[in-house]
Tab-separated table of C-alpha atoms in Angstrom:
chain	number	residue	atom	x	y	z
A	1	MET	CA	-6.592	-0.175	55.152
A	2	ASP	CA	-3.213	-0.516	53.472
A	3	ASP	CA	-0.456	2.127	53.424
A	4	VAL	CA	-2.884	5.077	53.481
A	5	SER	CA	-1.272	8.540	53.428
A	6	LEU	CA	-3.507	11.628	53.537
A	7	SER	CA	-3.213	15.205	54.705
A	8	LEU	CA	-5.820	17.738	55.794
A	9	TYR	CA	-5.250	21.487	56.048
A	10	PRO	CA	-7.034	24.244	58.002
A	11	GLY	CA	-9.718	25.895	55.917
A	12	GLU	CA	-10.040	22.919	53.552
A	13	VAL	CA	-12.827	20.504	52.639
A	14	LEU	CA	-11.289	17.154	51.665
A	15	GLY	CA	-13.700	14.839	49.887
A	16	ILE	CA	-13.334	11.084	50.370
A	17	CYS	CA	-14.914	8.830	47.737
A	18	GLY	CA	-15.009	5.075	47.389
A	19	GLU	CA	-17.305	2.098	47.049
A	20	ASN	CA	-18.856	0.445	50.070
A	21	GLY	CA	-16.065	-1.601	51.601
A	22	ALA	CA	-13.306	0.675	50.240
A	23	GLY	CA	-12.165	1.625	53.754
A	24	LYS	CA	-13.966	4.902	54.421
A	25	SER	CA	-15.584	3.766	57.688
A	26	THR	CA	-12.313	2.248	58.879
A	27	LEU	CA	-10.581	5.559	58.197
A	28	ILE	CA	-13.144	7.401	60.320
A	29	LYS	CA	-12.708	4.931	63.169
A	30	ILE	CA	-8.923	5.307	63.110
A	31	LEU	CA	-9.151	9.105	63.125
A	32	THR	CA	-11.626	9.100	66.018
A	33	GLY	CA	-9.572	6.609	68.030
A	34	LEU	CA	-11.963	3.660	67.867
A	35	TYR	CA	-9.489	1.556	65.869
A	36	GLN	CA	-5.721	1.461	66.317
A	37	PRO	CA	-3.479	1.286	63.229
A	38	ASN	CA	-1.033	-1.624	62.994
A	39	SER	CA	1.607	0.541	61.346
A	40	GLY	CA	2.251	4.099	60.257
A	41	THR	CA	1.856	7.359	62.168
A	42	ILE	CA	-0.775	10.030	62.740
A	43	GLU	CA	0.338	13.635	63.155
A	44	PHE	CA	-1.875	16.403	64.485
A	45	GLU	CA	-0.675	20.008	64.142
A	46	GLY	CA	2.817	18.739	63.388
A	47	LYS	CA	3.144	16.358	66.348
A	48	GLU	CA	2.797	12.598	66.325
A	49	VAL	CA	-0.206	11.439	68.362
A	50	ARG	CA	-1.704	8.157	69.460
A	51	LEU	CA	-5.462	8.426	69.367
A	52	ASN	CA	-8.188	6.905	71.476
A	53	ALA	CA	-11.755	8.188	71.652
A	54	ILE	CA	-11.032	10.577	74.548
A	55	ARG	CA	-7.742	11.885	73.114
A	56	ALA	CA	-9.301	12.483	69.700
A	57	ARG	CA	-12.077	14.520	71.306
A	58	GLU	CA	-9.561	16.504	73.385
A	59	LEU	CA	-7.616	17.399	70.247
A	60	GLY	CA	-10.792	18.555	68.502
A	61	ILE	CA	-11.493	15.695	66.101
A	62	SER	CA	-15.228	15.161	65.813
A	63	ALA	CA	-17.287	12.890	63.532
A	64	ILE	CA	-20.818	13.520	62.297
A	65	TYR	CA	-22.381	10.284	61.102
A	66	GLN	CA	-25.063	9.421	58.561
A	67	GLU	CA	-27.079	7.737	61.309
A	68	LEU	CA	-28.270	10.341	63.803
A	69	THR	CA	-27.109	9.956	67.402
A	70	ILE	CA	-29.413	12.465	69.067
A	71	VAL	CA	-31.525	11.493	72.083
A	72	PRO	CA	-35.101	12.483	71.114
A	73	GLU	CA	-36.402	12.950	74.667
A	74	LEU	CA	-33.608	15.306	75.744
A	75	SER	CA	-33.648	19.051	75.140
A	76	LEU	CA	-31.636	20.696	72.377
A	77	ALA	CA	-29.136	21.983	74.944
A	78	GLU	CA	-28.660	18.534	76.473
A	79	ASN	CA	-28.127	17.053	72.998
A	80	LEU	CA	-25.663	19.747	71.955
A	81	PHE	CA	-23.474	19.021	74.995
A	82	LEU	CA	-24.223	15.320	75.319
A	83	GLY	CA	-21.369	13.680	77.219
A	84	HIS	CA	-19.534	16.931	77.992
A	85	PRO	CA	-21.874	19.466	79.661
A	86	PRO	CA	-20.359	22.522	81.377
A	87	THR	CA	-20.107	21.907	85.118
A	88	HIS	CA	-19.566	23.738	88.397
A	89	GLY	CA	-16.519	22.987	90.504
A	90	ASN	CA	-18.462	20.300	92.370
A	91	GLY	CA	-19.172	18.381	89.135
A	92	MET	CA	-22.838	19.402	88.913
A	93	VAL	CA	-24.125	20.614	85.523
A	94	ASP	CA	-23.975	24.401	85.115
A	95	TYR	CA	-27.352	24.854	83.434
A	96	LYS	CA	-27.026	28.615	83.102
A	97	LYS	CA	-23.862	28.232	81.022
A	98	LEU	CA	-25.327	25.194	79.216
A	99	TYR	CA	-28.296	27.207	77.975
A	100	ALA	CA	-26.228	30.323	77.173
A	101	ASP	CA	-23.667	28.339	75.145
A	102	SER	CA	-26.468	26.414	73.413
A	103	ARG	CA	-28.183	29.637	72.331
A	104	GLU	CA	-24.948	30.793	70.700
A	105	ILE	CA	-24.585	27.514	68.813
A	106	LEU	CA	-28.227	27.499	67.689
A	107	GLU	CA	-27.832	31.062	66.395
A	108	GLU	CA	-24.754	30.008	64.434
A	109	LEU	CA	-26.727	27.084	62.991
A	110	GLY	CA	-29.602	29.357	62.028
A	111	LEU	CA	-32.047	27.508	64.305
A	112	GLY	CA	-34.337	29.807	66.260
A	113	TYR	CA	-35.369	27.336	68.982
A	114	ALA	CA	-35.294	27.686	72.752
A	115	PRO	CA	-32.506	25.294	73.840
A	116	ASP	CA	-34.152	24.420	77.164
A	117	GLN	CA	-37.774	24.099	75.993
A	118	VAL	CA	-37.627	22.102	72.758
A	119	LYS	CA	-36.842	18.390	72.645
A	120	ALA	CA	-34.632	17.132	69.819
A	121	GLY	CA	-37.281	14.589	68.781
A	122	GLU	CA	-39.675	17.439	67.965
A	123	LEU	CA	-37.451	18.653	65.112
A	124	GLY	CA	-37.396	17.432	61.539
A	125	LEU	CA	-34.524	15.357	60.144
A	126	GLY	CA	-32.793	18.386	58.663
A	127	ALA	CA	-32.739	20.298	61.944
A	128	GLN	CA	-31.671	17.156	63.816
A	129	GLN	CA	-28.696	16.775	61.470
A	130	LEU	CA	-27.739	20.382	62.181
A	131	ILE	CA	-27.870	19.615	65.914
A	132	GLU	CA	-25.282	16.901	65.236
A	133	VAL	CA	-23.108	19.548	63.573
A	134	GLY	CA	-23.709	21.894	66.505
A	135	ARG	CA	-22.481	19.215	68.920
A	136	ALA	CA	-19.115	19.270	67.175
A	137	VAL	CA	-19.065	23.071	67.424
A	138	GLY	CA	-19.772	22.789	71.160
A	139	ARG	CA	-16.739	20.543	71.536
A	140	LYS	CA	-14.534	23.248	69.975
A	141	ALA	CA	-13.638	20.890	67.146
A	142	LYS	CA	-10.812	21.679	64.745
A	143	VAL	CA	-11.445	18.721	62.455
A	144	LEU	CA	-14.970	17.802	61.335
A	145	ILE	CA	-15.513	14.412	59.699
A	146	MET	CA	-18.871	14.297	57.900
A	147	ASP	CA	-20.070	10.846	56.810
A	148	GLU	CA	-22.919	11.106	54.277
A	149	PRO	CA	-24.391	14.076	56.164
A	150	THR	CA	-27.057	14.882	53.535
A	151	SER	CA	-28.477	11.381	52.976
A	152	SER	CA	-31.730	12.191	54.813
A	153	LEU	CA	-31.936	15.912	54.029
A	154	SER	CA	-34.186	17.843	51.684
A	155	HIS	CA	-32.660	20.090	49.033
A	156	GLN	CA	-33.290	23.144	51.248
A	157	ASP	CA	-31.678	21.554	54.312
A	158	THR	CA	-28.739	20.376	52.198
A	159	GLN	CA	-28.122	23.915	50.974
A	160	ARG	CA	-28.244	25.158	54.567
A	161	LEU	CA	-25.634	22.569	55.540
A	162	TYR	CA	-23.439	23.641	52.609
A	163	GLY	CA	-23.624	27.196	53.912
A	164	LEU	CA	-22.423	26.058	57.340
A	165	ILE	CA	-19.591	24.028	55.806
A	166	ARG	CA	-18.411	27.076	53.835
A	167	ARG	CA	-18.563	29.209	56.985
A	168	PHE	CA	-16.601	26.619	58.974
A	169	ARG	CA	-14.015	26.474	56.187
A	170	GLU	CA	-13.584	30.251	56.399
A	171	GLN	CA	-13.136	29.916	60.173
A	172	GLY	CA	-10.213	27.517	59.652
A	173	TYR	CA	-11.803	24.141	60.303
A	174	GLY	CA	-10.374	21.144	58.495
A	175	ILE	CA	-13.322	19.183	57.091
A	176	ILE	CA	-13.400	15.621	55.749
A	177	PHE	CA	-16.547	15.163	53.637
A	178	ILE	CA	-17.560	11.615	52.691
A	179	SER	CA	-20.340	11.215	50.149
A	180	HIS	CA	-21.639	8.924	47.403
A	181	HIS	CA	-23.244	11.901	45.624
A	182	MET	CA	-21.017	13.194	42.846
A	183	GLU	CA	-22.763	16.571	42.657
A	184	GLU	CA	-22.032	17.178	46.353
A	185	ILE	CA	-18.376	16.301	45.960
A	186	PHE	CA	-17.957	18.768	43.109
A	187	GLU	CA	-19.940	21.525	44.820
A	188	ILE	CA	-18.428	21.579	48.297
A	189	THR	CA	-14.905	20.089	48.288
A	190	ASP	CA	-11.456	21.577	47.571
A	191	ARG	CA	-9.616	18.275	47.048
A	192	VAL	CA	-10.852	14.719	46.527
A	193	ALA	CA	-9.167	11.469	47.605
A	194	VAL	CA	-10.350	8.116	46.264
A	195	LEU	CA	-10.105	4.895	48.282
A	196	ARG	CA	-10.365	1.463	46.702
A	197	ASP	CA	-9.754	-1.846	48.450
A	198	GLY	CA	-8.269	-0.048	51.438
A	199	LYS	CA	-5.712	1.933	49.407
A	200	VAL	CA	-5.503	5.567	48.332
A	201	ILE	CA	-5.828	5.478	44.528
A	202	ASP	CA	-5.458	9.184	43.805
A	203	VAL	CA	-5.723	12.624	45.434
A	204	ARG	CA	-6.311	15.732	43.300
A	205	PRO	CA	-7.806	19.221	43.543
A	206	THR	CA	-11.521	18.916	42.792
A	207	SER	CA	-11.139	21.070	39.688
A	208	GLN	CA	-8.854	18.401	38.182
A	209	TRP	CA	-11.444	15.613	38.451
A	210	THR	CA	-14.301	14.785	36.091
A	211	VAL	CA	-17.237	12.571	37.034
A	212	ASP	CA	-15.992	9.843	34.686
A	213	ASP	CA	-12.465	9.996	36.117
A	214	LEU	CA	-13.780	9.861	39.676
A	215	VAL	CA	-16.051	6.882	39.006
A	216	PHE	CA	-13.250	5.058	37.175
A	217	ALA	CA	-10.888	5.577	40.118
A	218	MET	CA	-13.544	4.230	42.498
A	219	VAL	CA	-14.643	1.117	40.608
A	220	ASN	CA	-11.729	0.573	38.191
A	221	ARG	CA	-13.938	0.566	35.114
A	222	ARG	CA	-15.433	3.170	32.814
A	223	VAL	CA	-19.069	4.134	33.077
A	224	ASP	CA	-20.211	4.625	29.512
A	225	GLN	CA	-23.732	5.514	30.517
A	226	GLN	CA	-24.870	6.369	34.000
A	227	PHE	CA	-28.487	5.383	33.429
A	228	PRO	CA	-29.138	2.275	31.321
A	229	SER	CA	-32.083	2.370	28.945
A	230	LYS	CA	-34.800	-0.172	28.382
A	231	SER	CA	-35.034	-2.218	25.226
A	232	SER	CA	-36.620	-0.227	22.402
A	233	SER	CA	-39.070	-3.079	21.860
A	234	ALA	CA	-40.420	-2.840	25.420
A	235	LYS	CA	-43.867	-1.276	25.315
A	236	PRO	CA	-46.253	-0.570	28.234
A	237	GLY	CA	-48.787	-3.358	28.739
A	238	GLU	CA	-51.941	-3.700	30.833
A	239	VAL	CA	-52.803	-1.216	33.559
A	240	ILE	CA	-51.410	-2.779	36.733
A	241	LEU	CA	-52.490	-0.085	39.189
A	242	GLU	CA	-54.998	2.738	39.024
A	243	LEU	CA	-55.992	5.221	41.726
A	244	LYS	CA	-59.057	7.426	41.374
A	245	ASN	CA	-59.465	10.335	43.817
A	246	VAL	CA	-57.784	8.353	46.620
A	247	SER	CA	-57.450	10.207	49.917
A	248	ASN	CA	-56.645	9.558	53.565
A	249	ARG	CA	-55.022	11.575	56.337
A	250	LYS	CA	-51.650	11.328	54.534
A	251	VAL	CA	-52.466	12.046	50.869
A	252	HIS	CA	-55.225	13.913	49.061
A	253	ASN	CA	-57.158	13.235	45.847
A	254	ILE	CA	-54.574	11.003	44.157
A	255	ASN	CA	-55.147	10.047	40.527
A	256	LEU	CA	-52.615	7.901	38.695
A	257	GLN	CA	-52.113	4.915	36.410
A	258	ILE	CA	-49.099	2.668	35.986
A	259	ARG	CA	-48.787	-0.050	33.351
A	260	ALA	CA	-46.828	-3.270	33.062
A	261	GLY	CA	-43.315	-2.545	31.795
A	262	GLU	CA	-43.305	1.066	32.999
A	263	ILE	CA	-40.973	2.817	35.410
A	264	VAL	CA	-42.821	5.766	36.902
A	265	GLY	CA	-40.871	8.206	39.047
A	266	ILE	CA	-42.362	10.277	41.855
A	267	ALA	CA	-40.671	13.633	42.423
A	268	GLY	CA	-41.317	16.349	44.979
A	269	VAL	CA	-39.793	18.104	47.960
A	270	ASN	CA	-39.668	16.542	51.426
A	271	GLY	CA	-43.130	16.559	52.976
A	272	ALA	CA	-44.946	16.416	49.631
A	273	GLY	CA	-46.410	13.005	50.472
A	274	ARG	CA	-44.273	10.720	48.276
A	275	THR	CA	-43.518	8.060	50.898
A	276	GLU	CA	-47.063	8.318	52.216
A	277	LEU	CA	-48.437	7.599	48.732
A	278	LEU	CA	-46.392	4.398	48.443
A	279	LYS	CA	-47.477	3.289	51.922
A	280	THR	CA	-51.112	4.007	51.009
A	281	ILE	CA	-50.834	1.748	47.951
A	282	TYR	CA	-49.102	-0.885	50.070
A	283	GLY	CA	-51.939	-0.827	52.616
A	284	PHE	CA	-49.936	0.611	55.515
A	285	TYR	CA	-52.149	3.705	55.441
A	286	PRO	CA	-55.663	2.554	54.382
A	287	TYR	CA	-57.417	4.968	52.065
A	288	THR	CA	-60.716	6.431	53.258
A	289	GLN	CA	-62.005	7.953	50.009
A	290	GLY	CA	-61.724	7.151	46.327
A	291	GLU	CA	-61.060	3.884	44.517
A	292	MET	CA	-58.002	1.740	43.883
A	293	TYR	CA	-57.828	-0.894	41.150
A	294	PHE	CA	-55.200	-3.615	40.813
A	295	ARG	CA	-55.110	-5.388	37.464
A	296	GLY	CA	-58.565	-4.041	36.685
A	297	LYS	CA	-60.273	-5.143	39.901
A	298	PRO	CA	-61.179	-3.082	42.991
A	299	PHE	CA	-58.396	-3.382	45.547
A	300	ARG	CA	-58.734	-2.609	49.247
A	301	GLU	CA	-56.603	-4.931	51.326
A	302	LYS	CA	-56.088	-4.236	55.013
A	303	SER	CA	-53.658	-7.130	55.412
A	304	ILE	CA	-50.055	-6.677	54.235
A	305	ARG	CA	-49.954	-10.453	53.789
A	306	LYS	CA	-52.691	-10.230	51.153
A	307	VAL	CA	-50.927	-7.311	49.484
A	308	LEU	CA	-47.794	-9.449	49.197
A	309	ASP	CA	-49.836	-12.399	47.907
A	310	ALA	CA	-51.256	-10.145	45.182
A	311	GLY	CA	-47.708	-9.469	43.951
A	312	ILE	CA	-47.072	-6.015	45.396
A	313	VAL	CA	-43.767	-5.449	47.201
A	314	MET	CA	-42.196	-2.389	48.785
A	315	VAL	CA	-38.619	-1.319	49.508
A	316	SER	CA	-38.656	1.253	52.335
A	317	GLU	CA	-36.472	4.360	52.405
A	318	ASP	CA	-35.452	3.386	55.960
A	319	ARG	CA	-33.922	-0.035	55.471
A	320	LYS	CA	-32.477	-0.213	58.984
A	321	ARG	CA	-35.823	0.215	60.752
A	322	GLU	CA	-38.409	-0.916	58.207
A	323	GLY	CA	-36.542	-3.150	55.770
A	324	LEU	CA	-34.305	-5.396	57.852
A	325	ILE	CA	-33.821	-6.955	61.265
A	326	LEU	CA	-30.202	-5.973	61.760
A	327	GLY	CA	-29.519	-8.445	64.556
A	328	GLN	CA	-30.538	-11.416	62.392
A	329	ASP	CA	-28.361	-13.051	59.784
A	330	CYS	CA	-28.557	-12.761	55.999
A	331	GLN	CA	-30.485	-15.990	55.577
A	332	GLN	CA	-33.206	-14.968	58.019
A	333	ASN	CA	-33.606	-11.516	56.462
A	334	ILE	CA	-34.004	-12.897	52.945
A	335	ALA	CA	-36.611	-15.374	54.180
A	336	LEU	CA	-38.583	-12.897	56.325
A	337	SER	CA	-41.635	-12.557	54.077
A	338	HIS	CA	-41.648	-16.161	52.912
A	339	TYR	CA	-41.871	-18.453	55.934
A	340	ARG	CA	-45.237	-19.750	54.750
A	341	GLU	CA	-43.807	-20.859	51.400
A	342	LEU	CA	-40.798	-22.376	53.162
A	343	SER	CA	-42.877	-24.325	55.671
A	344	ARG	CA	-44.571	-27.702	55.788
A	345	LEU	CA	-47.166	-28.355	58.483
A	346	GLY	CA	-46.103	-25.132	60.176
A	347	VAL	CA	-42.403	-26.061	60.398
A	348	VAL	CA	-39.904	-23.977	58.422
A	349	SER	CA	-37.556	-26.067	56.294
A	350	GLU	CA	-33.981	-24.996	57.045
A	351	LYS	CA	-32.831	-26.641	53.824
A	352	ARG	CA	-35.294	-24.713	51.650
A	353	MET	CA	-34.568	-21.466	53.485
A	354	ARG	CA	-30.823	-21.903	52.998
A	355	GLN	CA	-31.307	-22.685	49.302
A	356	MET	CA	-33.494	-19.618	48.824
A	357	ALA	CA	-30.929	-17.411	50.605
A	358	LYS	CA	-28.062	-18.843	48.537
A	359	GLU	CA	-29.911	-18.069	45.312
A	360	GLY	CA	-30.668	-14.504	46.454
A	361	VAL	CA	-27.085	-13.820	47.522
A	362	ARG	CA	-25.763	-15.183	44.221
A	363	LYS	CA	-28.321	-13.368	42.057
A	364	TYR	CA	-27.656	-9.968	43.617
A	365	ASP	CA	-23.950	-10.497	44.319
A	366	VAL	CA	-24.288	-9.801	48.050
A	367	LYS	CA	-20.785	-9.536	49.482
A	368	THR	CA	-20.912	-11.485	52.727
A	369	PRO	CA	-18.530	-14.116	54.135
A	370	SER	CA	-21.466	-16.414	54.921
A	371	LEU	CA	-25.245	-16.571	55.176
A	372	ALA	CA	-24.793	-16.513	58.959
A	373	LYS	CA	-23.242	-13.029	58.878
A	374	GLU	CA	-25.193	-10.537	61.018
A	375	THR	CA	-27.002	-8.185	58.644
A	376	GLY	CA	-26.187	-5.053	60.639
A	377	LYS	CA	-22.491	-5.629	59.961
A	378	LEU	CA	-22.850	-5.463	56.171
A	379	SER	CA	-22.369	-2.298	54.147
A	380	GLY	CA	-25.416	-0.254	53.157
A	381	GLY	CA	-25.243	-1.445	49.559
A	382	ASN	CA	-25.180	-5.106	50.553
A	383	GLN	CA	-28.048	-4.553	52.974
A	384	GLN	CA	-30.072	-3.088	50.105
A	385	LYS	CA	-29.226	-6.106	47.949
A	386	LEU	CA	-30.527	-8.413	50.688
A	387	ILE	CA	-33.846	-6.576	50.600
A	388	LEU	CA	-34.009	-6.986	46.816
A	389	ALA	CA	-33.286	-10.693	47.193
A	390	ARG	CA	-36.252	-10.978	49.543
A	391	VAL	CA	-38.829	-8.856	47.713
A	392	THR	CA	-38.135	-10.294	44.252
A	393	TYR	CA	-38.693	-13.893	45.322
A	394	GLY	CA	-41.904	-15.070	43.657
A	395	ASN	CA	-41.814	-12.594	40.716
A	396	PRO	CA	-43.951	-9.665	41.961
A	397	VAL	CA	-45.832	-7.539	39.448
A	398	LEU	CA	-45.660	-4.136	41.194
A	399	PHE	CA	-42.535	-2.704	42.831
A	400	LEU	CA	-42.877	0.259	45.187
A	401	LEU	CA	-39.338	1.597	45.633
A	402	ASP	CA	-38.783	4.411	48.133
A	403	GLU	CA	-35.334	6.009	47.760
A	404	PRO	CA	-33.854	2.680	46.579
A	405	THR	CA	-30.325	4.095	46.090
A	406	ARG	CA	-30.034	6.165	49.269
A	407	GLY	CA	-26.701	5.724	51.026
A	408	ILE	CA	-25.159	3.279	48.537
A	409	ASP	CA	-22.098	3.768	46.377
A	410	VAL	CA	-22.001	4.489	42.671
A	411	ALA	CA	-21.287	0.902	41.588
A	412	VAL	CA	-24.214	-0.523	43.592
A	413	LYS	CA	-26.410	2.318	42.319
A	414	MET	CA	-25.724	1.317	38.744
A	415	GLU	CA	-26.534	-2.291	39.578
A	416	MET	CA	-29.793	-1.091	41.167
A	417	TYR	CA	-30.637	0.822	37.976
A	418	ARG	CA	-30.049	-2.294	35.901
A	419	GLN	CA	-32.303	-4.316	38.198
A	420	MET	CA	-35.116	-1.764	37.893
A	421	ILE	CA	-34.843	-1.902	34.101
A	422	ALA	CA	-34.890	-5.710	34.286
A	423	PHE	CA	-38.039	-5.687	36.453
A	424	ALA	CA	-39.824	-3.503	33.883
A	425	GLU	CA	-38.608	-5.506	30.887
A	426	ALA	CA	-39.891	-8.668	32.591
A	427	GLY	CA	-43.384	-7.108	32.633
A	428	ALA	CA	-43.566	-5.677	36.149
A	429	ALA	CA	-44.537	-2.093	36.973
A	430	VAL	CA	-42.085	0.034	38.969
A	431	LEU	CA	-43.164	3.047	41.017
A	432	MET	CA	-40.073	4.814	42.341
A	433	VAL	CA	-39.567	7.704	44.766
A	434	SER	CA	-36.215	9.484	44.594
A	435	SER	CA	-34.914	12.774	45.939
A	436	GLU	CA	-32.173	12.715	43.297
A	437	LEU	CA	-33.764	14.485	40.353
A	438	PRO	CA	-31.177	13.252	37.788
A	439	GLU	CA	-32.078	9.706	38.836
A	440	VAL	CA	-35.775	10.290	38.194
A	441	LEU	CA	-35.106	12.032	34.868
A	442	GLY	CA	-32.668	9.326	33.787
A	443	LEU	CA	-34.771	6.251	34.621
A	444	ALA	CA	-38.475	7.056	34.559
A	445	ASP	CA	-40.770	6.694	31.559
A	446	ARG	CA	-43.080	9.205	33.233
A	447	ILE	CA	-42.683	11.506	36.228
A	448	LEU	CA	-45.471	12.170	38.698
A	449	VAL	CA	-44.795	15.383	40.618
A	450	MET	CA	-46.294	15.785	44.093
A	451	HIS	CA	-46.955	19.009	45.961
A	452	GLU	CA	-48.819	19.356	49.260
A	453	ARG	CA	-49.813	15.669	49.393
A	454	THR	CA	-51.312	15.364	45.913
A	455	VAL	CA	-50.137	14.671	42.348
A	456	VAL	CA	-49.970	17.965	40.448
A	457	ALA	CA	-48.327	16.851	37.188
A	458	ASP	CA	-47.775	13.755	35.035
A	459	ILE	CA	-44.835	14.455	32.718
A	460	PRO	CA	-43.652	12.066	29.964
A	461	LYS	CA	-39.916	11.408	29.782
A	462	GLU	CA	-39.424	13.285	26.531
A	463	SER	CA	-40.914	16.483	27.998
A	464	ALA	CA	-39.313	16.321	31.445
A	465	THR	CA	-36.653	18.810	32.526
A	466	SER	CA	-35.337	19.555	35.992
A	467	GLU	CA	-36.719	23.104	35.754
A	468	LEU	CA	-40.218	21.889	34.836
A	469	VAL	CA	-40.277	19.258	37.583
A	470	MET	CA	-39.056	21.665	40.270
A	471	ASN	CA	-41.561	24.303	39.117
A	472	TYR	CA	-44.440	21.919	39.813
A	473	ALA	CA	-42.803	20.523	42.972
A	474	THR	CA	-42.612	23.984	44.518
A	475	GLY	CA	-46.170	24.985	43.694
A	476	GLY	CA	-45.764	26.546	40.256
A	477	LYS	CA	-48.291	26.190	37.454
C-alpha cells in the first residue's frame, strides 16, 4: 500500500473495490493489526492508535472473511464466542451466560436454532456466514470489515445479509464492504473507494459512480462491452453430450443436449442440483438410471482418468478444496492431471513439466514471481487461471465450469469470459453453472433452468429474460 488515506463514519457502509492485488487484503490486515504500516497514522474515534490483533479486537474492529472460520464440530454458542467466551471469576467458562448471550445474537440474526444443541457444521453455508457476522456482534464490534461476504450465498441468504447490514448501519456501526460484484456495491454502500496498485484512486458517494466509471477506475481502461460475443459465423456443430432421463441420488430425470461450439448456461437457486448435475456428467456421482451419450456413443465411465482421456474437464466451484493443492507450487498444480503424459518409464520429466507450466502461465497471464511460488499465496483470480492452464492442456472437447468467476475481480472475469468464447469458437462445448444471472444471460446460447434437482426449462438466448428464468427456477410454470 502507498499513501492510503481513508475515513469511515458511524452509520456508514464504505465500499472498497479493486482488482486482485490492488491492496484490499493488505488494508484489512493493517486494520486488524496483523500488518504494521511503515508510515502514516491510524486514528480511532479521534485518537491515534497502534494496532495489533488484540488491540484491534479491544477497540471493536472485527473482520468477516470470504473463507469461513467456523469450527464445524462446536456448537453455535461456542462458535459465536470463539476465543472470548464469558467466564466466571476463576476463569472457567460461564455457560449460562454463554447460552443466554448466544440466544440474543441468534434472534438478532433471524436464526431460530438452539445455541447449545446445534453444531455449526449442521448449518448451510448461508447460516454459517451469518454465524460469522454474529461473532462480530458478540465482540461488541464498532467497525465491521466484510470481505466478499456473499460469495457463497444464495440470493435469499444474500438479501438476509443485506437486511442485517442495513440494521447495523442504523445502529451506528461503521462497515467496510469489499466486493467484486458491482450490483452489491451499488445496492448496499453509501460511499465507494477504489484501490489500484496499492493507491487510493478515487472516493465518491455511491450515487456519483456509474458501473463504467467504477470499472475504469479499477482497471484503468474502458469496458466497452461487459460480455463479449461469439463470431457471427460460429454455428453449433455435432452433439457432444446428450443425457436421456438420467437420474441418481443427486439429480432426477435429466434430459439435455449440448453441441460443439455452444455455451449452455445452467441457472437455478442454491440446492437445485446444478453442481450435482456437472459432477454426474463428470463421473463423480455415477448415474443409476437413464442413458448418457458422448459424441454419439453410450458413455458410462466410473474412472475420472477415463473421463479426462475422453476430453471432458471440470472446473469446480470450490477451487481451494477441489481444484488446487494450495501447499504445492504453481508448476505442480498445472501438471496435476498430466503426470502420465509428462512421464517416461514412470519417471516424470522435470524439464517437460516446467515447459508445460511456463506455457500455461504465459497463455493465461498468471501473475506469479516464479513457478515455485506456493499456490495458496496467489490471489483468487490467479489461482483460477492456474486451473484453466491445467484443464485446457490437450484441447478438451467438453468444459464443465462450475461458478468459474466466483471470487475474482472484474478484469479477470472479463478474461474468463473471453476464454469461454474462445473454447466454443474452437469447437468445444461449454456447460456453465453461475449464480450471477446477468452472466448466464450475457454469455449463454441457451439456458437450462433447474428446479428441485431436474431441468425444467431450456430457453434460447433470444427469449431469455431474468424474470422468465427466475420464474422457472422458483417453481413457476
